PDB file of C-alpha atoms in Angstrom:
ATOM      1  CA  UNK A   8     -34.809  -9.650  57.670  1.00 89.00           C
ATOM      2  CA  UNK A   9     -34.570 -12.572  54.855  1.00 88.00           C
ATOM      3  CA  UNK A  10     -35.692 -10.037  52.266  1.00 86.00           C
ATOM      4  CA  UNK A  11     -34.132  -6.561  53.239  1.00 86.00           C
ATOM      5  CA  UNK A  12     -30.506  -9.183  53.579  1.00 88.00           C
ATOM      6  CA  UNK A  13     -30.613 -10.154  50.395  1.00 87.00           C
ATOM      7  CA  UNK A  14     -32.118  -7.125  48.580  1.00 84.00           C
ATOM      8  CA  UNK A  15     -29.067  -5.457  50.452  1.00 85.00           C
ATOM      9  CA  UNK A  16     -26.216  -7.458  49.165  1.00 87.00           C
ATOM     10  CA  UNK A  17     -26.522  -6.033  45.337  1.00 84.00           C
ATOM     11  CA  UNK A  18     -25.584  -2.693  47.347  1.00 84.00           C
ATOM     12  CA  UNK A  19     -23.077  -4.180  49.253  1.00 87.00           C
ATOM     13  CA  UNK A  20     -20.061  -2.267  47.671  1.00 86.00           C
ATOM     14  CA  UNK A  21     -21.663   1.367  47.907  1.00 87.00           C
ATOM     15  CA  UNK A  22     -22.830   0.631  51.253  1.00 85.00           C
ATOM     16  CA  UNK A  23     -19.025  -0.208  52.179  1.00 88.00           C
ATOM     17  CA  UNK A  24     -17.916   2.854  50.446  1.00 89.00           C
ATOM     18  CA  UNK A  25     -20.380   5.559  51.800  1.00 91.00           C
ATOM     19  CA  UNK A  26     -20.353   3.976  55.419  1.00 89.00           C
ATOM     20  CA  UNK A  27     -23.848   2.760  55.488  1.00 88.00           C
ATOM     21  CA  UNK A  28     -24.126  -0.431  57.922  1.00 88.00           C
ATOM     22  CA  UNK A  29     -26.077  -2.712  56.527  1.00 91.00           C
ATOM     23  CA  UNK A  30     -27.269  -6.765  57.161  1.00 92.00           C
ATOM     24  CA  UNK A  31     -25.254  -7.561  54.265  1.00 91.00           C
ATOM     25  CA  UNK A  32     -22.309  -6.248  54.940  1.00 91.00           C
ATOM     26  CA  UNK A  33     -22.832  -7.179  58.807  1.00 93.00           C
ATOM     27  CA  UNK A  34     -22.871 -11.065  57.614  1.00 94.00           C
ATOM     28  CA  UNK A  35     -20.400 -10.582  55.564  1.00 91.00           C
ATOM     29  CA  UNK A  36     -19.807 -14.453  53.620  1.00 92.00           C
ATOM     30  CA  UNK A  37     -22.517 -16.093  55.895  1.00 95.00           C
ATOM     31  CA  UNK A  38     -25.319 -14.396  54.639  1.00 93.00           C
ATOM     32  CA  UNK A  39     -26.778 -17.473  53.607  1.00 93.00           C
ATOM     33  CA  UNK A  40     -26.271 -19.076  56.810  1.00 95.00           C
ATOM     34  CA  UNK A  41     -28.088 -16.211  59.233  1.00 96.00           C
ATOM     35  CA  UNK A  42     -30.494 -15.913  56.788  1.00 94.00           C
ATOM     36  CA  UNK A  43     -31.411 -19.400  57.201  1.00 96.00           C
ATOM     37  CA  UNK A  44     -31.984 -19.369  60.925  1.00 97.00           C
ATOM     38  CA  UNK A  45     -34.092 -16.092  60.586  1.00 96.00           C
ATOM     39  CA  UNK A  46     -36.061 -17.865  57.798  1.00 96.00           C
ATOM     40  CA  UNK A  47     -36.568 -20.739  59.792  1.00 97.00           C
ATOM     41  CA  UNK A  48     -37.761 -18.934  63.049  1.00 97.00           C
ATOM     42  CA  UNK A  49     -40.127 -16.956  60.770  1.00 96.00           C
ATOM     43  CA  UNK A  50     -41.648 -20.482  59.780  1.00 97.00           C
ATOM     44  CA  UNK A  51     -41.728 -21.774  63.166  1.00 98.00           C
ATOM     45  CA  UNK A  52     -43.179 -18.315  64.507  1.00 97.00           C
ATOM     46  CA  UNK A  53     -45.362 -18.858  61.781  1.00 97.00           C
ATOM     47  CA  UNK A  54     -46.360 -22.053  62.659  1.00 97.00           C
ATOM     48  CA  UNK A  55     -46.719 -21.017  66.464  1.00 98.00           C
ATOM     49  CA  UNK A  56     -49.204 -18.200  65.583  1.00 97.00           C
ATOM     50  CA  UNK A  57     -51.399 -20.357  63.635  1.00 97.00           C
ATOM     51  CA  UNK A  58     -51.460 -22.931  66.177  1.00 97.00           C
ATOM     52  CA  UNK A  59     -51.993 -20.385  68.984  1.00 97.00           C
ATOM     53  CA  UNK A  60     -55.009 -18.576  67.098  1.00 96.00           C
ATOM     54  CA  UNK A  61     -56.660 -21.652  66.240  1.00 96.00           C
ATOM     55  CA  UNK A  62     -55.957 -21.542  62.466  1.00 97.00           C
ATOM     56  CA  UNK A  63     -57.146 -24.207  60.085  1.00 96.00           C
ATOM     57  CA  UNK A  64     -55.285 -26.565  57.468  1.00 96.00           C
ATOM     58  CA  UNK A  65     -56.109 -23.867  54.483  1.00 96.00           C
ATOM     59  CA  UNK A  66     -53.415 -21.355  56.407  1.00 96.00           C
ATOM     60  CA  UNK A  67     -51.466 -24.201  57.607  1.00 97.00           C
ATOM     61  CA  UNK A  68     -51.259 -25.589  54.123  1.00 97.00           C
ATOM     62  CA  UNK A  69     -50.839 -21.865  52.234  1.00 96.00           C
ATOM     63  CA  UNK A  70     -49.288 -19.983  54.607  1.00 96.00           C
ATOM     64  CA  UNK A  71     -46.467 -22.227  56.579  1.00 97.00           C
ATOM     65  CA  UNK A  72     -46.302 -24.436  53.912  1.00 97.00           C
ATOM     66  CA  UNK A  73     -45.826 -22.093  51.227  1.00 95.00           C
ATOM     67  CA  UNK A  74     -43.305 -20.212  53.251  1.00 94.00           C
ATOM     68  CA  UNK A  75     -41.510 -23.383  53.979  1.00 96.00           C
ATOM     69  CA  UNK A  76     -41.017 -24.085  50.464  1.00 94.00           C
ATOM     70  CA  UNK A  77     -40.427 -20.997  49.413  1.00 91.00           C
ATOM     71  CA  UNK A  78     -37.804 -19.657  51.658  1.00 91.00           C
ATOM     72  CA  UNK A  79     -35.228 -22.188  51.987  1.00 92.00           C
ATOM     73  CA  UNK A  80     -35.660 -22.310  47.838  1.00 91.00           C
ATOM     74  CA  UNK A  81     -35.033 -18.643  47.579  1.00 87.00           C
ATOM     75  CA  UNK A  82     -31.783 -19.004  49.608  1.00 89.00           C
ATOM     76  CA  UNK A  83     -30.633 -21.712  47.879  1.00 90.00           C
ATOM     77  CA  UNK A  84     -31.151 -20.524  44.075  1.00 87.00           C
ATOM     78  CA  UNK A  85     -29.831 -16.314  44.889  1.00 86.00           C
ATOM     79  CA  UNK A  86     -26.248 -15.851  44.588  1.00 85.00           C
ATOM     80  CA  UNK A  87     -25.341 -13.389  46.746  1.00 85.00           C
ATOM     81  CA  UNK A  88     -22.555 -11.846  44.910  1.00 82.00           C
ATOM     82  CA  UNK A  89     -24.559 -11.479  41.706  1.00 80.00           C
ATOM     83  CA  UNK A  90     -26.510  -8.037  41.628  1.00 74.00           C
ATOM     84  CA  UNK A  91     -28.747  -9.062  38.795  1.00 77.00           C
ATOM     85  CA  UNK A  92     -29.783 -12.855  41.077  1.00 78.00           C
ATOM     86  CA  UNK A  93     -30.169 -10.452  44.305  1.00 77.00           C
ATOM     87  CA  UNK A  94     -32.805  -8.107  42.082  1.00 68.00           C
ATOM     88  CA  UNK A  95     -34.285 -10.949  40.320  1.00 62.00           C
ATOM     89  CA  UNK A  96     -35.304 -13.006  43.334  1.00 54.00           C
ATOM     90  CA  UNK A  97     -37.013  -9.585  44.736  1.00 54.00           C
ATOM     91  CA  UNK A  98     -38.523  -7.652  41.640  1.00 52.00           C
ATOM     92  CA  UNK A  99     -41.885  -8.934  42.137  1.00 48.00           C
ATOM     93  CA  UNK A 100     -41.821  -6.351  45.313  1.00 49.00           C
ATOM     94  CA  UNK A 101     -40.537  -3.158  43.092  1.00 48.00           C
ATOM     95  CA  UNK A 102     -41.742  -4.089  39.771  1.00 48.00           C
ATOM     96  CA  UNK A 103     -41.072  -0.144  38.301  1.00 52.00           C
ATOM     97  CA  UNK A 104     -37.249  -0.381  38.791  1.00 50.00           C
ATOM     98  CA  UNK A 105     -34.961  -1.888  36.140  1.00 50.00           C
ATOM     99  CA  UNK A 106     -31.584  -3.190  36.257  1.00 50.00           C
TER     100      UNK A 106
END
């Protein structure tokens, strides 16, 4: 949700003008916000899961910690009105397209 949200917003304008609904327009100027809470039940599901299937420190430590780093830095470094931040922050996921 995080990702597809933010990916979104660089297409926020064509989206508005070819009637696509989209997260990003949706949240309109609290994208940051709702993003937040989803991030942060992802890292508490997260967290649950590990706990539930008996998972050691190594995931604990990689997985939920790196995700709780991670996360609430990506949110707070992307500005969400700047195509070229919303690309950069995801281009590791579509490394053949250029902007």
């Amino acid at each position: 949700m995080v990702y597809d949200t933010v990916y979104g917003c660089q297409d926020r304008s064509e989206d508005a003008s070819l009637g696509v609904y989209s997260t990003s327009l949706l949240f309109g100027k609290y994208v940051k916000p709702i993003c937040a809470v989803f991030g942060a039940a992802f890292i508490a599901l997260l967290l649950a899961s590990g706990v539930a299937n008996s998972q050691g420190p190594s995931f604990m430590l990689a997985a939920v910690g790196g995700a709780a780093v991670v996360m609430p830095w990506s949110l707070m470094v992307v500005d969400i009105d700047n195509v070229k931040s919303c690309w950069g922050k995801n281009k590791f996921c579509h490394p053949k397209r250029t902007q």
